[in-house]
PDB file of C-alpha atoms in Angstrom:
ATOM      1  CA  UNK A   1      -0.141  -0.305  -0.160  1.00 95.00           C
ATOM      2  CA  UNK A   2       1.463   3.331  -0.951  1.00 96.00           C
ATOM      3  CA  UNK A   3       1.833   6.076   1.701  1.00 98.00           C
ATOM      4  CA  UNK A   4       2.937   9.531   2.117  1.00 98.00           C
ATOM      5  CA  UNK A   5       3.677  11.140   5.522  1.00 98.00           C
ATOM      6  CA  UNK A   6       4.069  14.553   5.181  1.00 98.00           C
ATOM      7  CA  UNK A   7       5.684  16.490   8.229  1.00 98.00           C
ATOM      8  CA  UNK A   8       7.358  19.766   8.987  1.00 98.00           C
ATOM      9  CA  UNK A   9       4.645  22.028   9.101  1.00 97.00           C
ATOM     10  CA  UNK A  10       4.203  24.633  11.386  1.00 97.00           C
ATOM     11  CA  UNK A  11       3.282  28.222  12.356  1.00 98.00           C
ATOM     12  CA  UNK A  12       6.643  30.773  10.675  1.00 98.00           C
ATOM     13  CA  UNK A  13       6.558  34.277  10.687  1.00 98.00           C
ATOM     14  CA  UNK A  14       6.504  36.277   7.365  1.00 98.00           C
ATOM     15  CA  UNK A  15      10.244  36.076   5.890  1.00 98.00           C
ATOM     16  CA  UNK A  16      10.713  33.041   7.812  1.00 98.00           C
ATOM     17  CA  UNK A  17      11.852  29.496   6.096  1.00 98.00           C
ATOM     18  CA  UNK A  18      10.663  25.768   6.686  1.00 98.00           C
ATOM     19  CA  UNK A  19      11.749  22.987   5.219  1.00 98.00           C
ATOM     20  CA  UNK A  20       8.899  20.292   4.611  1.00 98.00           C
ATOM     21  CA  UNK A  21       9.253  16.654   4.334  1.00 98.00           C
ATOM     22  CA  UNK A  22       6.972  13.701   2.743  1.00 98.00           C
ATOM     23  CA  UNK A  23       8.367   9.837   3.832  1.00 98.00           C
ATOM     24  CA  UNK A  24       7.162   7.210   1.198  1.00 98.00           C
ATOM     25  CA  UNK A  25       6.556   3.728   0.889  1.00 97.00           C
ATOM     26  CA  UNK A  26       4.574   0.938  -0.662  1.00 97.00           C
ATOM     27  CA  UNK A  27       6.677   1.756  -4.035  1.00 97.00           C
ATOM     28  CA  UNK A  28       9.795   2.062  -5.617  1.00 96.00           C
ATOM     29  CA  UNK A  29      10.928   5.600  -4.529  1.00 95.00           C
ATOM     30  CA  UNK A  30      13.899   6.198  -6.874  1.00 93.00           C
ATOM     31  CA  UNK A  31      12.854   6.816 -10.202  1.00 88.00           C
ATOM     32  CA  UNK A  32       9.422   7.883  -9.518  1.00 96.00           C
ATOM     33  CA  UNK A  33       8.479  11.267 -10.107  1.00 97.00           C
ATOM     34  CA  UNK A  34       7.078  13.339  -6.752  1.00 97.00           C
ATOM     35  CA  UNK A  35       5.121  16.609  -6.454  1.00 98.00           C
ATOM     36  CA  UNK A  36       4.049  19.351  -3.685  1.00 98.00           C
ATOM     37  CA  UNK A  37       0.635  20.717  -4.176  1.00 98.00           C
ATOM     38  CA  UNK A  38      -0.920  23.045  -1.856  1.00 98.00           C
ATOM     39  CA  UNK A  39      -4.579  23.978  -1.031  1.00 98.00           C
ATOM     40  CA  UNK A  40      -4.951  27.820   0.323  1.00 98.00           C
ATOM     41  CA  UNK A  41      -7.208  27.506   3.827  1.00 97.00           C
ATOM     42  CA  UNK A  42     -10.773  27.049   2.295  1.00 96.00           C
ATOM     43  CA  UNK A  43      -9.486  27.360  -1.650  1.00 98.00           C
ATOM     44  CA  UNK A  44      -8.958  25.094  -4.315  1.00 98.00           C
ATOM     45  CA  UNK A  45      -6.028  22.912  -5.301  1.00 98.00           C
ATOM     46  CA  UNK A  46      -2.876  24.690  -6.387  1.00 98.00           C
ATOM     47  CA  UNK A  47       0.268  22.687  -8.036  1.00 98.00           C
ATOM     48  CA  UNK A  48       3.722  24.302  -6.624  1.00 98.00           C
ATOM     49  CA  UNK A  49       6.822  22.096  -7.559  1.00 98.00           C
ATOM     50  CA  UNK A  50       7.939  19.013  -8.986  1.00 98.00           C
ATOM     51  CA  UNK A  51      10.600  16.658  -9.499  1.00 97.00           C
ATOM     52  CA  UNK A  52      11.292  14.110 -11.909  1.00 94.00           C
ATOM     53  CA  UNK A  53      12.422  10.128 -11.119  1.00 85.00           C
ATOM     54  CA  UNK A  54      15.283   9.712 -13.278  1.00 73.00           C
ATOM     55  CA  UNK A  55      17.392  13.302 -13.823  1.00 67.00           C
ATOM     56  CA  UNK A  56      16.144  14.962 -11.024  1.00 74.00           C
ATOM     57  CA  UNK A  57      14.964  17.805 -13.058  1.00 94.00           C
ATOM     58  CA  UNK A  58      12.878  20.343 -10.988  1.00 97.00           C
ATOM     59  CA  UNK A  59      10.123  22.396 -11.760  1.00 97.00           C
ATOM     60  CA  UNK A  60       7.945  25.341 -10.074  1.00 98.00           C
ATOM     61  CA  UNK A  61       5.187  27.524  -9.905  1.00 98.00           C
ATOM     62  CA  UNK A  62       5.809  30.864 -10.819  1.00 98.00           C
ATOM     63  CA  UNK A  63       4.452  31.928  -7.215  1.00 98.00           C
ATOM     64  CA  UNK A  64       7.350  30.078  -5.732  1.00 98.00           C
ATOM     65  CA  UNK A  65       9.891  30.008  -7.977  1.00 98.00           C
ATOM     66  CA  UNK A  66      13.503  31.400  -6.128  1.00 98.00           C
ATOM     67  CA  UNK A  67      11.882  31.203  -2.847  1.00 98.00           C
ATOM     68  CA  UNK A  68      11.370  26.986  -2.737  1.00 98.00           C
ATOM     69  CA  UNK A  69      13.245  24.456  -3.624  1.00 97.00           C
ATOM     70  CA  UNK A  70      12.352  20.843  -3.988  1.00 97.00           C
ATOM     71  CA  UNK A  71      14.682  17.910  -3.429  1.00 95.00           C
ATOM     72  CA  UNK A  72      14.380  13.757  -2.797  1.00 94.00           C
ATOM     73  CA  UNK A  73      17.123  11.561  -0.620  1.00 92.00           C
ATOM     74  CA  UNK A  74      16.529   8.364  -2.793  1.00 91.00           C
ATOM     75  CA  UNK A  75      18.435   6.668  -0.166  1.00 92.00           C
ATOM     76  CA  UNK A  76      15.425   7.746   2.836  1.00 94.00           C
ATOM     77  CA  UNK A  77      12.877   7.748   0.390  1.00 95.00           C
ATOM     78  CA  UNK A  78      11.634  11.012   1.193  1.00 96.00           C
ATOM     79  CA  UNK A  79      10.609  14.050  -0.749  1.00 96.00           C
ATOM     80  CA  UNK A  80      11.509  17.747   0.677  1.00 97.00           C
ATOM     81  CA  UNK A  81      10.272  20.883   0.285  1.00 98.00           C
ATOM     82  CA  UNK A  82      12.666  23.964   1.493  1.00 98.00           C
ATOM     83  CA  UNK A  83      10.711  27.227   1.529  1.00 98.00           C
ATOM     84  CA  UNK A  84      12.453  30.664   2.155  1.00 98.00           C
ATOM     85  CA  UNK A  85      11.283  33.865   2.413  1.00 98.00           C
ATOM     86  CA  UNK A  86       7.967  32.850   3.379  1.00 98.00           C
ATOM     87  CA  UNK A  87       4.612  34.880   3.126  1.00 98.00           C
ATOM     88  CA  UNK A  88       0.977  35.073   4.312  1.00 98.00           C
ATOM     89  CA  UNK A  89      -0.151  34.257   0.721  1.00 98.00           C
ATOM     90  CA  UNK A  90       2.030  30.660   1.188  1.00 98.00           C
ATOM     91  CA  UNK A  91      -0.057  29.640   4.100  1.00 98.00           C
ATOM     92  CA  UNK A  92      -1.853  26.495   3.204  1.00 98.00           C
ATOM     93  CA  UNK A  93      -1.964  22.607   3.359  1.00 98.00           C
ATOM     94  CA  UNK A  94       1.070  21.467   1.515  1.00 98.00           C
ATOM     95  CA  UNK A  95       0.164  17.716  -0.002  1.00 98.00           C
ATOM     96  CA  UNK A  96       2.838  15.503  -0.753  1.00 98.00           C
ATOM     97  CA  UNK A  97       1.625  13.815  -4.250  1.00 98.00           C
ATOM     98  CA  UNK A  98       2.924  10.596  -5.990  1.00 98.00           C
ATOM     99  CA  UNK A  99       3.331  11.540  -9.724  1.00 95.00           C
ATOM    100  CA  UNK A 100       4.142  14.783 -11.536  1.00 95.00           C
ATOM    101  CA  UNK A 101       1.855  14.131 -14.985  1.00 94.00           C
ATOM    102  CA  UNK A 102      -0.392  11.486 -13.870  1.00 92.00           C
ATOM    103  CA  UNK A 103      -0.500  12.127 -10.087  1.00 96.00           C
ATOM    104  CA  UNK A 104      -2.300   9.313  -8.464  1.00 96.00           C
ATOM    105  CA  UNK A 105      -1.200   9.032  -4.664  1.00 97.00           C
ATOM    106  CA  UNK A 106      -1.908  12.143  -1.752  1.00 98.00           C
ATOM    107  CA  UNK A 107      -0.513  12.124   1.700  1.00 98.00           C
ATOM    108  CA  UNK A 108      -2.389  13.421   4.424  1.00 98.00           C
ATOM    109  CA  UNK A 109      -1.183  17.132   4.094  1.00 98.00           C
ATOM    110  CA  UNK A 110       0.581  19.212   6.582  1.00 98.00           C
ATOM    111  CA  UNK A 111      -0.564  22.933   7.250  1.00 98.00           C
ATOM    112  CA  UNK A 112       1.583  25.691   6.935  1.00 98.00           C
ATOM    113  CA  UNK A 113       1.044  28.856   8.772  1.00 98.00           C
ATOM    114  CA  UNK A 114       2.235  32.380   7.716  1.00 98.00           C
ATOM    115  CA  UNK A 115       1.832  34.844  10.042  1.00 97.00           C
ATOM    116  CA  UNK A 116       3.263  37.722  12.917  1.00 96.00           C
TER     117      UNK A 116
ATOM    118  CA  UNK B   1       0.253  28.949 -18.677  1.00 97.00           C
ATOM    119  CA  UNK B   2      -2.743  26.554 -19.494  1.00 98.00           C
ATOM    120  CA  UNK B   3      -5.622  28.047 -18.063  1.00 98.00           C
ATOM    121  CA  UNK B   4      -8.224  25.543 -16.903  1.00 98.00           C
ATOM    122  CA  UNK B   5     -12.311  26.212 -16.461  1.00 98.00           C
ATOM    123  CA  UNK B   6     -14.737  23.812 -15.086  1.00 98.00           C
ATOM    124  CA  UNK B   7     -18.253  24.318 -14.707  1.00 98.00           C
ATOM    125  CA  UNK B   8     -20.669  24.626 -12.974  1.00 98.00           C
ATOM    126  CA  UNK B   9     -18.842  25.947  -9.778  1.00 98.00           C
ATOM    127  CA  UNK B  10     -21.873  24.448  -7.743  1.00 98.00           C
ATOM    128  CA  UNK B  11     -23.800  21.470  -9.028  1.00 98.00           C
ATOM    129  CA  UNK B  12     -27.227  20.538  -6.730  1.00 98.00           C
ATOM    130  CA  UNK B  13     -28.026  17.081  -7.642  1.00 98.00           C
ATOM    131  CA  UNK B  14     -30.458  14.875  -5.839  1.00 97.00           C
ATOM    132  CA  UNK B  15     -29.690  11.447  -4.991  1.00 98.00           C
ATOM    133  CA  UNK B  16     -30.317   9.125  -7.606  1.00 97.00           C
ATOM    134  CA  UNK B  17     -29.941  11.322 -10.878  1.00 98.00           C
ATOM    135  CA  UNK B  18     -27.213  12.253 -12.687  1.00 98.00           C
ATOM    136  CA  UNK B  19     -24.618  14.765 -12.724  1.00 98.00           C
ATOM    137  CA  UNK B  20     -21.941  16.134 -15.024  1.00 98.00           C
ATOM    138  CA  UNK B  21     -18.774  18.375 -15.222  1.00 98.00           C
ATOM    139  CA  UNK B  22     -17.172  19.987 -18.023  1.00 98.00           C
ATOM    140  CA  UNK B  23     -13.785  21.450 -17.980  1.00 98.00           C
ATOM    141  CA  UNK B  24     -12.408  23.514 -20.278  1.00 98.00           C
ATOM    142  CA  UNK B  25      -8.664  24.212 -21.059  1.00 98.00           C
ATOM    143  CA  UNK B  26      -6.995  26.994 -23.215  1.00 98.00           C
ATOM    144  CA  UNK B  27      -4.862  24.643 -25.540  1.00 98.00           C
ATOM    145  CA  UNK B  28      -5.042  21.620 -26.273  1.00 98.00           C
ATOM    146  CA  UNK B  29      -3.624  18.905 -23.867  1.00 98.00           C
ATOM    147  CA  UNK B  30      -2.559  16.402 -26.323  1.00 98.00           C
ATOM    148  CA  UNK B  31       1.469  15.800 -25.451  1.00 97.00           C
ATOM    149  CA  UNK B  32       3.946  15.189 -28.345  1.00 97.00           C
ATOM    150  CA  UNK B  33       3.665  11.522 -26.796  1.00 97.00           C
ATOM    151  CA  UNK B  34      -0.152  11.731 -28.192  1.00 97.00           C
ATOM    152  CA  UNK B  35      -1.322  11.094 -24.586  1.00 97.00           C
ATOM    153  CA  UNK B  36      -3.793  13.441 -23.047  1.00 98.00           C
ATOM    154  CA  UNK B  37      -2.778  14.275 -19.492  1.00 98.00           C
ATOM    155  CA  UNK B  38      -6.587  14.825 -17.982  1.00 98.00           C
ATOM    156  CA  UNK B  39      -7.113  13.990 -14.504  1.00 98.00           C
ATOM    157  CA  UNK B  40      -9.878  13.694 -12.148  1.00 98.00           C
ATOM    158  CA  UNK B  41      -9.732  14.396  -8.615  1.00 98.00           C
ATOM    159  CA  UNK B  42     -12.503  14.117  -6.249  1.00 98.00           C
ATOM    160  CA  UNK B  43     -11.950  15.602  -2.138  1.00 98.00           C
ATOM    161  CA  UNK B  44     -14.526  15.017  -0.133  1.00 98.00           C
ATOM    162  CA  UNK B  45     -14.591  17.056   2.996  1.00 97.00           C
ATOM    163  CA  UNK B  46     -11.851  16.792   5.503  1.00 96.00           C
ATOM    164  CA  UNK B  47     -10.192  14.304   3.336  1.00 98.00           C
ATOM    165  CA  UNK B  48      -7.211  14.890   0.912  1.00 98.00           C
ATOM    166  CA  UNK B  49      -8.109  14.973  -3.016  1.00 98.00           C
ATOM    167  CA  UNK B  50      -8.014  11.165  -4.975  1.00 98.00           C
ATOM    168  CA  UNK B  51      -7.894  10.809  -8.258  1.00 98.00           C
ATOM    169  CA  UNK B  52     -10.444   9.143  -9.669  1.00 98.00           C
ATOM    170  CA  UNK B  53      -9.728   9.363 -13.970  1.00 98.00           C
ATOM    171  CA  UNK B  54      -6.465   9.757 -15.963  1.00 98.00           C
ATOM    172  CA  UNK B  55      -5.674  10.169 -19.578  1.00 98.00           C
ATOM    173  CA  UNK B  56      -9.206  11.564 -20.108  1.00 98.00           C
ATOM    174  CA  UNK B  57     -11.158   8.371 -19.702  1.00 98.00           C
ATOM    175  CA  UNK B  58      -9.191   5.580 -17.504  1.00 98.00           C
ATOM    176  CA  UNK B  59     -11.042   4.711 -14.319  1.00 98.00           C
ATOM    177  CA  UNK B  60      -8.684   4.320 -10.987  1.00 98.00           C
ATOM    178  CA  UNK B  61      -8.979   1.317  -9.316  1.00 96.00           C
ATOM    179  CA  UNK B  62     -11.451   0.920  -6.857  1.00 96.00           C
ATOM    180  CA  UNK B  63     -13.514   3.779  -8.777  1.00 98.00           C
ATOM    181  CA  UNK B  64     -17.550   3.239  -8.469  1.00 97.00           C
ATOM    182  CA  UNK B  65     -18.254   2.742 -12.764  1.00 96.00           C
ATOM    183  CA  UNK B  66     -21.090   5.195 -12.100  1.00 98.00           C
ATOM    184  CA  UNK B  67     -18.044   7.410 -12.652  1.00 98.00           C
ATOM    185  CA  UNK B  68     -16.789   8.068 -16.299  1.00 98.00           C
ATOM    186  CA  UNK B  69     -14.617  10.880 -18.176  1.00 98.00           C
ATOM    187  CA  UNK B  70     -14.640  11.728 -21.801  1.00 98.00           C
ATOM    188  CA  UNK B  71     -13.214  14.309 -24.260  1.00 98.00           C
ATOM    189  CA  UNK B  72     -10.215  15.385 -26.185  1.00 97.00           C
ATOM    190  CA  UNK B  73      -8.336  18.412 -27.095  1.00 97.00           C
ATOM    191  CA  UNK B  74      -9.651  21.209 -25.082  1.00 98.00           C
ATOM    192  CA  UNK B  75     -13.142  19.493 -24.073  1.00 98.00           C
ATOM    193  CA  UNK B  76     -13.194  17.579 -21.407  1.00 98.00           C
ATOM    194  CA  UNK B  77     -16.735  15.937 -18.910  1.00 98.00           C
ATOM    195  CA  UNK B  78     -16.721  13.965 -15.944  1.00 98.00           C
ATOM    196  CA  UNK B  79     -20.175  12.238 -15.526  1.00 98.00           C
ATOM    197  CA  UNK B  80     -21.561  10.473 -12.987  1.00 98.00           C
ATOM    198  CA  UNK B  81     -24.650   8.751 -13.750  1.00 98.00           C
ATOM    199  CA  UNK B  82     -26.289   7.958 -10.421  1.00 98.00           C
ATOM    200  CA  UNK B  83     -25.251  10.268  -7.541  1.00 98.00           C
ATOM    201  CA  UNK B  84     -24.798   8.737  -4.179  1.00 98.00           C
ATOM    202  CA  UNK B  85     -24.178  10.189  -0.652  1.00 97.00           C
ATOM    203  CA  UNK B  86     -20.556   9.676  -0.704  1.00 97.00           C
ATOM    204  CA  UNK B  87     -20.397  11.275  -4.065  1.00 98.00           C
ATOM    205  CA  UNK B  88     -20.728  14.910  -1.891  1.00 98.00           C
ATOM    206  CA  UNK B  89     -17.413  16.605  -2.373  1.00 98.00           C
ATOM    207  CA  UNK B  90     -15.634  18.981  -4.590  1.00 98.00           C
ATOM    208  CA  UNK B  91     -14.057  17.884  -8.155  1.00 98.00           C
ATOM    209  CA  UNK B  92     -11.067  18.716 -10.091  1.00 98.00           C
ATOM    210  CA  UNK B  93      -9.456  18.901 -13.600  1.00 98.00           C
ATOM    211  CA  UNK B  94      -5.737  18.656 -13.674  1.00 98.00           C
ATOM    212  CA  UNK B  95      -3.721  19.153 -16.776  1.00 98.00           C
ATOM    213  CA  UNK B  96       0.015  17.043 -16.606  1.00 98.00           C
ATOM    214  CA  UNK B  97       1.222  17.883 -20.460  1.00 98.00           C
ATOM    215  CA  UNK B  98       2.257  21.044 -19.623  1.00 98.00           C
ATOM    216  CA  UNK B  99       4.867  23.163 -16.983  1.00 97.00           C
ATOM    217  CA  UNK B 100       3.146  24.590 -14.697  1.00 98.00           C
ATOM    218  CA  UNK B 101       0.784  22.094 -13.933  1.00 98.00           C
ATOM    219  CA  UNK B 102      -2.357  23.332 -13.446  1.00 98.00           C
ATOM    220  CA  UNK B 103      -5.985  22.599 -11.759  1.00 98.00           C
ATOM    221  CA  UNK B 104      -9.480  23.550 -12.400  1.00 98.00           C
ATOM    222  CA  UNK B 105     -11.480  26.196  -9.717  1.00 98.00           C
ATOM    223  CA  UNK B 106     -12.905  23.033  -8.771  1.00 98.00           C
ATOM    224  CA  UNK B 107     -17.015  21.877  -9.088  1.00 98.00           C
ATOM    225  CA  UNK B 108     -18.805  21.933  -5.500  1.00 98.00           C
ATOM    226  CA  UNK B 109     -20.929  18.634  -5.740  1.00 98.00           C
ATOM    227  CA  UNK B 110     -23.858  18.479  -2.494  1.00 98.00           C
ATOM    228  CA  UNK B 111     -26.949  16.542  -2.433  1.00 97.00           C
ATOM    229  CA  UNK B 112     -30.133  18.875  -3.141  1.00 95.00           C
TER     230      UNK B 112
END
């Protein structure tokens, strides 16, 4: 059974940093593209970033480019999202998702709140 | 960016009746590899999203056969043949053909 377990969400001040983690199990993590998708309170889904499975190519939404960095550690079956220069509009539940073209599994999400 | 436009945004449906959600993209979703990467997701209240349909019309394992997807190019539809109480939630289309990936605004299905 595929499991994606996010962690690292917290309350952080504007301008601060946070690193999210996603522990994956139940599938061959290495070689599998992965994504982060967020959902602001009461709003719809917004794709944030993806990383390829083979070449580690990375892709970002314009809203986070230059501030967020996606990475992975295949030895630990873990996906990361380093978030810097956080803004109030980054407040959301962040979901880890398996896939990038055919997203097929989602984690339970971790809440990031950016507020002073 | 490819804009995904869903309609309606609110969909009140009587139990047992059919429902249909439209998703239109601002450009063709046919990939250079010949596939059309249009996915449908369901998000029940308080839950994470769940994929129902991939590549326009392929139903995921465990998804009831009352759900079906159709369409081509820029015009896509999710249909529920007979709505059940467990179908309440928000439905999203998402394109996986172009970067950045984009979602529709969501359609809120409720029981009338």
